[in-house]
Tab-separated table of C-alpha atoms in Angstrom:
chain	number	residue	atom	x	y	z
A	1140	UNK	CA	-21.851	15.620	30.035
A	1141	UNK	CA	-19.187	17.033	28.089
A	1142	UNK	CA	-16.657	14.076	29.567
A	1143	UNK	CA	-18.918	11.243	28.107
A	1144	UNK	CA	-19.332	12.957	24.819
A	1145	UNK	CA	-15.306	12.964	24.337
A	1146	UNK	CA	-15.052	9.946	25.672
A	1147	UNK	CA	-17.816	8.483	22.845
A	1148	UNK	CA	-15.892	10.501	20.280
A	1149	UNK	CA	-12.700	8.688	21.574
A	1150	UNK	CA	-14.751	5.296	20.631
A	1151	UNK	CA	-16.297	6.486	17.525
A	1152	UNK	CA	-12.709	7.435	16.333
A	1153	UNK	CA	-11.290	3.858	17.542
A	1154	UNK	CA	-13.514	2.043	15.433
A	1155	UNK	CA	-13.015	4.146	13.046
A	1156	UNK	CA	-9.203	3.744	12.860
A	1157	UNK	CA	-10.241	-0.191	12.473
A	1158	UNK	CA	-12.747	-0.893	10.235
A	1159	UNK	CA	-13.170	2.582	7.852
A	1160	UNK	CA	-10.282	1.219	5.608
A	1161	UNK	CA	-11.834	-2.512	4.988
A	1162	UNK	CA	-15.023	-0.457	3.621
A	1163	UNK	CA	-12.638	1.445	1.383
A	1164	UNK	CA	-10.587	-1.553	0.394
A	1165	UNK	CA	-13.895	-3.104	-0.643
A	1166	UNK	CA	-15.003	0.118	-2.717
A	1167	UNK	CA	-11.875	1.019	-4.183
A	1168	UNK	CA	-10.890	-2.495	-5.515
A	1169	UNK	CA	-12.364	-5.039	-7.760
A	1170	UNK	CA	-14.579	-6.288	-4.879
A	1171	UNK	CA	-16.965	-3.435	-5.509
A	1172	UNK	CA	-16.927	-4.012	-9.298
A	1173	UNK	CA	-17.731	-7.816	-9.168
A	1174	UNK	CA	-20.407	-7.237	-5.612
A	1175	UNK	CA	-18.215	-9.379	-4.015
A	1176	UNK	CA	-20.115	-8.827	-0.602
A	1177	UNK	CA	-21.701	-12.279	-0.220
A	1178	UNK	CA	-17.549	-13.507	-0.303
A	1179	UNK	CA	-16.862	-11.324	2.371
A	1180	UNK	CA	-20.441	-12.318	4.726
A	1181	UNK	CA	-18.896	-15.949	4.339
A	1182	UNK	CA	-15.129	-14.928	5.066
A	1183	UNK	CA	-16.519	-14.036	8.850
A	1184	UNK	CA	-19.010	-16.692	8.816
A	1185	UNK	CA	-15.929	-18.908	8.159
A	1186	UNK	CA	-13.975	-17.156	10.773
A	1187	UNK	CA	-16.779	-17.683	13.118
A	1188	UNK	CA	-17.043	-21.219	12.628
A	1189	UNK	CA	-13.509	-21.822	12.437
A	1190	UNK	CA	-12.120	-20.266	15.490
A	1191	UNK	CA	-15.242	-22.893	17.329
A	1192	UNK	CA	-13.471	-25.727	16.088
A	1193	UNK	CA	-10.264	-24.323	16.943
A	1194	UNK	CA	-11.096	-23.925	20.637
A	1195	UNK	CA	-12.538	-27.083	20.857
A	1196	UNK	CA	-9.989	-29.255	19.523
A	1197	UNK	CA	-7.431	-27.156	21.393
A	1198	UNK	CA	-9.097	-28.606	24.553
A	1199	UNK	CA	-9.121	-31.429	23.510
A	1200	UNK	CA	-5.639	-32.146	21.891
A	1201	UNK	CA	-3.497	-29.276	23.324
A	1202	UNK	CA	-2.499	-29.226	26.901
A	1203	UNK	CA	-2.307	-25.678	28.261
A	1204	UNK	CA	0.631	-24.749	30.024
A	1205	UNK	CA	0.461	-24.583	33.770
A	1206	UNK	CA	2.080	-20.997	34.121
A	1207	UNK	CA	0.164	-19.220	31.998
A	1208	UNK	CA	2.174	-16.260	32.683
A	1209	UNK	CA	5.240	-18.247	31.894
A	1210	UNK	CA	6.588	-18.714	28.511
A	1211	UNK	CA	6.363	-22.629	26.988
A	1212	UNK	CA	8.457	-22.455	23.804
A	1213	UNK	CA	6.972	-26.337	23.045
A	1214	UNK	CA	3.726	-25.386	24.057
A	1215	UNK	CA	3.448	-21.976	22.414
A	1216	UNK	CA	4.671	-24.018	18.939
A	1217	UNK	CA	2.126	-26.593	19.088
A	1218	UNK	CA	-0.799	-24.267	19.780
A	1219	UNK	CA	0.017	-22.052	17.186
A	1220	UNK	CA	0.606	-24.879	14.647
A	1221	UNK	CA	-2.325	-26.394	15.467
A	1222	UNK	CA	-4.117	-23.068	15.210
A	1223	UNK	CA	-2.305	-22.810	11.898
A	1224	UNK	CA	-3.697	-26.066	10.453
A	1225	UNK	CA	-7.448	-25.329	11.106
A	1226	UNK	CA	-7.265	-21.900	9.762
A	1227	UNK	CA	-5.716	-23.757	6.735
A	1228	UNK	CA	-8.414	-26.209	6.004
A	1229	UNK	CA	-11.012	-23.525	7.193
A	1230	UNK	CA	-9.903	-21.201	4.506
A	1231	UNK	CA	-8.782	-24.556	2.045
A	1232	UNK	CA	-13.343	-25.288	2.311
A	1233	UNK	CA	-14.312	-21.731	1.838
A	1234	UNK	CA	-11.826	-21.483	-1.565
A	1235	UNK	CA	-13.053	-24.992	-2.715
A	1236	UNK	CA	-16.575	-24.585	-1.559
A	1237	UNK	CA	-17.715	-21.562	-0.487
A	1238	UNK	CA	-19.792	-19.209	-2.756
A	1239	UNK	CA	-18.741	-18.305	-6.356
A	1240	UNK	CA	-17.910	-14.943	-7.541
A	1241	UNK	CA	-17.117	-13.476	-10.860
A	1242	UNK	CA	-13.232	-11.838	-10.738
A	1243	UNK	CA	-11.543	-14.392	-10.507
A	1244	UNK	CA	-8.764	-15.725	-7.999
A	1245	UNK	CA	-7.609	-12.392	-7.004
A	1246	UNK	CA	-10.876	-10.745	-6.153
A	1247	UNK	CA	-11.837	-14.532	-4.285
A	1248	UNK	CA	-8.249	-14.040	-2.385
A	1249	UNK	CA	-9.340	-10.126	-1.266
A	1250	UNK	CA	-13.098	-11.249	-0.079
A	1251	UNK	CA	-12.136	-14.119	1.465
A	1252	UNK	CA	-9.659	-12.482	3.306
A	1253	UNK	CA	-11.465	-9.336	3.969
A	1254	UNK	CA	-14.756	-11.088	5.192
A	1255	UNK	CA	-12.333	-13.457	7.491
A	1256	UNK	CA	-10.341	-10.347	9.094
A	1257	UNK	CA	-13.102	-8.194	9.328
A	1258	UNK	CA	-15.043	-11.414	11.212
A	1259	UNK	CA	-11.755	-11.506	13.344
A	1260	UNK	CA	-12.159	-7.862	14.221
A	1261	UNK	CA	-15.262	-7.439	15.489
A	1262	UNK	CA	-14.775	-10.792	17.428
A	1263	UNK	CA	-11.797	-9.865	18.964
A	1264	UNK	CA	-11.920	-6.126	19.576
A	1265	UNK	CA	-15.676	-4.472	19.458
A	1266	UNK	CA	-16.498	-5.176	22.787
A	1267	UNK	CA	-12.795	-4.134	24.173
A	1268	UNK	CA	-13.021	-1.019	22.627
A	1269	UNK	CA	-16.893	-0.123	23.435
A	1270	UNK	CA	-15.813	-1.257	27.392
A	1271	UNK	CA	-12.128	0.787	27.179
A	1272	UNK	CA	-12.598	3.375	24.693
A	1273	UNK	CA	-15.250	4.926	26.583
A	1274	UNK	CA	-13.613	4.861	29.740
A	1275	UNK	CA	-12.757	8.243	31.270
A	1276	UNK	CA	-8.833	7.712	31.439
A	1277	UNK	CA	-7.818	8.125	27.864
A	1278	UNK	CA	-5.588	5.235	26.948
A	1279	UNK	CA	-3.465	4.287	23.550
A	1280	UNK	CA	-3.642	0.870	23.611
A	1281	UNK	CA	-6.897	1.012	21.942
A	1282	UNK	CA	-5.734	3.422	19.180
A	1283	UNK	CA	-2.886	0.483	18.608
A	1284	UNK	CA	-5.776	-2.269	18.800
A	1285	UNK	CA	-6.931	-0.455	15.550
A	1286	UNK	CA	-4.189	-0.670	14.129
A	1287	UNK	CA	-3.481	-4.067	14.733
A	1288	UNK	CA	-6.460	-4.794	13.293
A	1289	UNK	CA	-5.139	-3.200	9.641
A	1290	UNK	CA	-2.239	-5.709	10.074
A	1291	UNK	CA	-4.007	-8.306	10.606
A	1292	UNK	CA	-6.195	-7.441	7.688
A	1293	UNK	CA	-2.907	-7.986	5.484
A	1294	UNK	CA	-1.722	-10.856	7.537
A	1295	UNK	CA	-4.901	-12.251	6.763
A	1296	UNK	CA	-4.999	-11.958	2.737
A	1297	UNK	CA	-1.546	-13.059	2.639
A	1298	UNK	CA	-2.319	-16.013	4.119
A	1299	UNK	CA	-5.339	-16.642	1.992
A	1300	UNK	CA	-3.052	-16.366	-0.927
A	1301	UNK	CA	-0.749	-18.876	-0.212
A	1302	UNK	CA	-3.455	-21.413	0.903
A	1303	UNK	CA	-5.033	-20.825	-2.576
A	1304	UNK	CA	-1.521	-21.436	-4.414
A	1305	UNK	CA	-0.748	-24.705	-2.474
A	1306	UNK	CA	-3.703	-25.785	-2.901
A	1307	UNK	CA	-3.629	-25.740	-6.873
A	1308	UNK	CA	-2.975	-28.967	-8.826
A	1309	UNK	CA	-0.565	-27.634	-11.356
A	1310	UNK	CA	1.584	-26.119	-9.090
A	1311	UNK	CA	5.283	-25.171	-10.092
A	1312	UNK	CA	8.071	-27.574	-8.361
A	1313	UNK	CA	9.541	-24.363	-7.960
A	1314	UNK	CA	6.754	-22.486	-5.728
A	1315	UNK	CA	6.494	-25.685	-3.144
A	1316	UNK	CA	9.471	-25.115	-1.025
A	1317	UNK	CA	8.563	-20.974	-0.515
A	1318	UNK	CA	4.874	-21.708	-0.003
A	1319	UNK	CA	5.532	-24.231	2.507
A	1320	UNK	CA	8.555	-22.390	4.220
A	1321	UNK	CA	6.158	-19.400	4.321
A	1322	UNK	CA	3.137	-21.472	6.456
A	1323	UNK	CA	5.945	-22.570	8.740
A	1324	UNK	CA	6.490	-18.841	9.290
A	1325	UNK	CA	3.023	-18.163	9.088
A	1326	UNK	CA	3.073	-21.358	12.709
A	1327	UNK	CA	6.445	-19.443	14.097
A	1328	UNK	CA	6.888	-15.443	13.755
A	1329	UNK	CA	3.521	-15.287	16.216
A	1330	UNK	CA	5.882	-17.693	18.753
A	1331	UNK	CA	8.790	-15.198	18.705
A	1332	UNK	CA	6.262	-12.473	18.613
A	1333	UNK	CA	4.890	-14.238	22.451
A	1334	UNK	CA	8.369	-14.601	23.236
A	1335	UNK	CA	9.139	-10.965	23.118
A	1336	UNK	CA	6.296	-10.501	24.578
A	1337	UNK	CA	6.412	-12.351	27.500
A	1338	UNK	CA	10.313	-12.728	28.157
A	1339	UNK	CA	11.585	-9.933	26.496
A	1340	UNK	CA	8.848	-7.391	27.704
A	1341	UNK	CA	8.693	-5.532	24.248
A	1342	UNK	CA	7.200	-2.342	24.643
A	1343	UNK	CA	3.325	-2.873	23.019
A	1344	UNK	CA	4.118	-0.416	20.076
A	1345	UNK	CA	7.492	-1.899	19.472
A	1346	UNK	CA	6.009	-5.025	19.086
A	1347	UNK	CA	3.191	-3.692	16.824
A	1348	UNK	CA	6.662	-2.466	14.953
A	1349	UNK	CA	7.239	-5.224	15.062
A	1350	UNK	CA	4.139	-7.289	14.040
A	1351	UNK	CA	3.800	-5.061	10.858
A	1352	UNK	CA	7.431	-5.719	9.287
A	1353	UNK	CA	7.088	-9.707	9.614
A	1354	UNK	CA	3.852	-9.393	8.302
A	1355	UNK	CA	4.686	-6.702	5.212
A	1356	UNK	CA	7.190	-8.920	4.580
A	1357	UNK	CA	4.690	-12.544	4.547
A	1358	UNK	CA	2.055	-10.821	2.629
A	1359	UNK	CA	4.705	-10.013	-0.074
A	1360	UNK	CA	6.226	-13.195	-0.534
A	1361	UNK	CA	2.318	-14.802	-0.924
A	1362	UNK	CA	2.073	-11.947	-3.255
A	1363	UNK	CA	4.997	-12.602	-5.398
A	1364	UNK	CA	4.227	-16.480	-4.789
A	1365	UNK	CA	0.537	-15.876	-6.510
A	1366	UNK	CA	2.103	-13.645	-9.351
A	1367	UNK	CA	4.373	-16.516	-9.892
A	1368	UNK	CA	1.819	-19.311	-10.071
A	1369	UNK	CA	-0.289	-17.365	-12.294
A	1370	UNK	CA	2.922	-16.558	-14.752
A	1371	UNK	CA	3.751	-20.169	-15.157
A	1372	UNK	CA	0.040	-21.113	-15.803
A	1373	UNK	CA	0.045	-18.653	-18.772
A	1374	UNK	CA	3.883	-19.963	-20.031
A	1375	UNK	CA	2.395	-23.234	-20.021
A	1376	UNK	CA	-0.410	-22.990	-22.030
């Protein structure tokens, strides 16, 4: 009755929250104007087939702690560097390889990164949010799912654009040390993120908070980093 119905509003709202603004970032930027969508099909396809690999060289090559409720600071690093390397030379083959598109590197960054966070998304967080959202007891954590998935959205692109400038054969002496200090953060910040997770016992929306400021501040260094790159390409011609 009347209970299910607000509860189904509750859901329609949720999923609302996380994937309404990746349609309007796709209509409001350049991805529109250049039909971009095939980019962003092969961003999640990417994902997909990325996060596969992940898990299976993670059992393979990654030992998994034996407290899982415990926090591992040399175990935590190694997984998430390890994670960090296959998303690299998943989204390294999709720049070099995947389809072309008309726009340039900036509208290649955005659909990459928009197909691959979007893919994330609905891998991660549909089915939580059709099994919780529609549950009778009305509960916030899937409002800040949504969220997180607009965070990860620019955690995402950010990364994508400093994979594409470190990846570029005329690259500035000047750009290496940032780009490479910023994967290394890009392998870390989600270890202290576990940390005060697990240890510290962050309240969830303080460590959204949280979450959002490291990754504002990542996806503007990649920014400025891309800016850069492009600004000494057109000085040295």
């Amino acid at each position: 009755g009347s209970e299910e119905a607000m509860t189904f509003v509750h859901f329609l709202n949720v999923i609302a929250l996380a994937f309404v603004p990746s349609s309007i970032i796709y209509r409001a930027t350049r991805l529109s104007e250049y039909r971009a969508v095939n980019l962003c099909v092969w961003g999640g396809l990417a994902y997909v087939l990325t996060q596969l690999a992940k898990a299976l060289f993670m059992a393979t090559f990654v030992p998994l702690s034996e407290d899982s409720i415990a926090f591992d600071f040399i175990n935590e690093t190694l997984r998430e560097v390890f994670s960090t390397l296959v998303d690299l030379a998943g989204v390294y083959l999709l720049i070099s390889s995947g389809p072309t598109s008309n726009g340039g590197s900036e509208v290649r960054i955005m659909g990459i990164g928009l197909g691959w966070s979007t893919g994330r998304a609905l891998a991660s967080k549909l089915i939580p949010f059709w099994i919780g959202a529609r549950s009778l007891e009305f509960d916030w954590v899937h409002i800040r799912g949504a969220i997180e998935t607009n965070v990860d959205l620019l955690l995402i692109t950010g990364f994508v654009g400093v994979t594409w400038v470190i990846t570029r054969s005329k690259l500035d002496k000047r750009v290496v040390p940032f780009a490479y200090a910023l994967i290394a953060a890009y392998c870390i910040l989600p270890v202290i993120s576990r940390y005060l997770d697990v240890v510290v016992g962050l309240n969830g929306w303080l460590m959204l908070l949280f979450h959002a400021m490291w990754v504002s501040v990542a996806t503007g260094v990649s920014w400025i980093l891309y800016k850069f790159h492009l600004w000494t390409q057109t000085e040295n011609k």
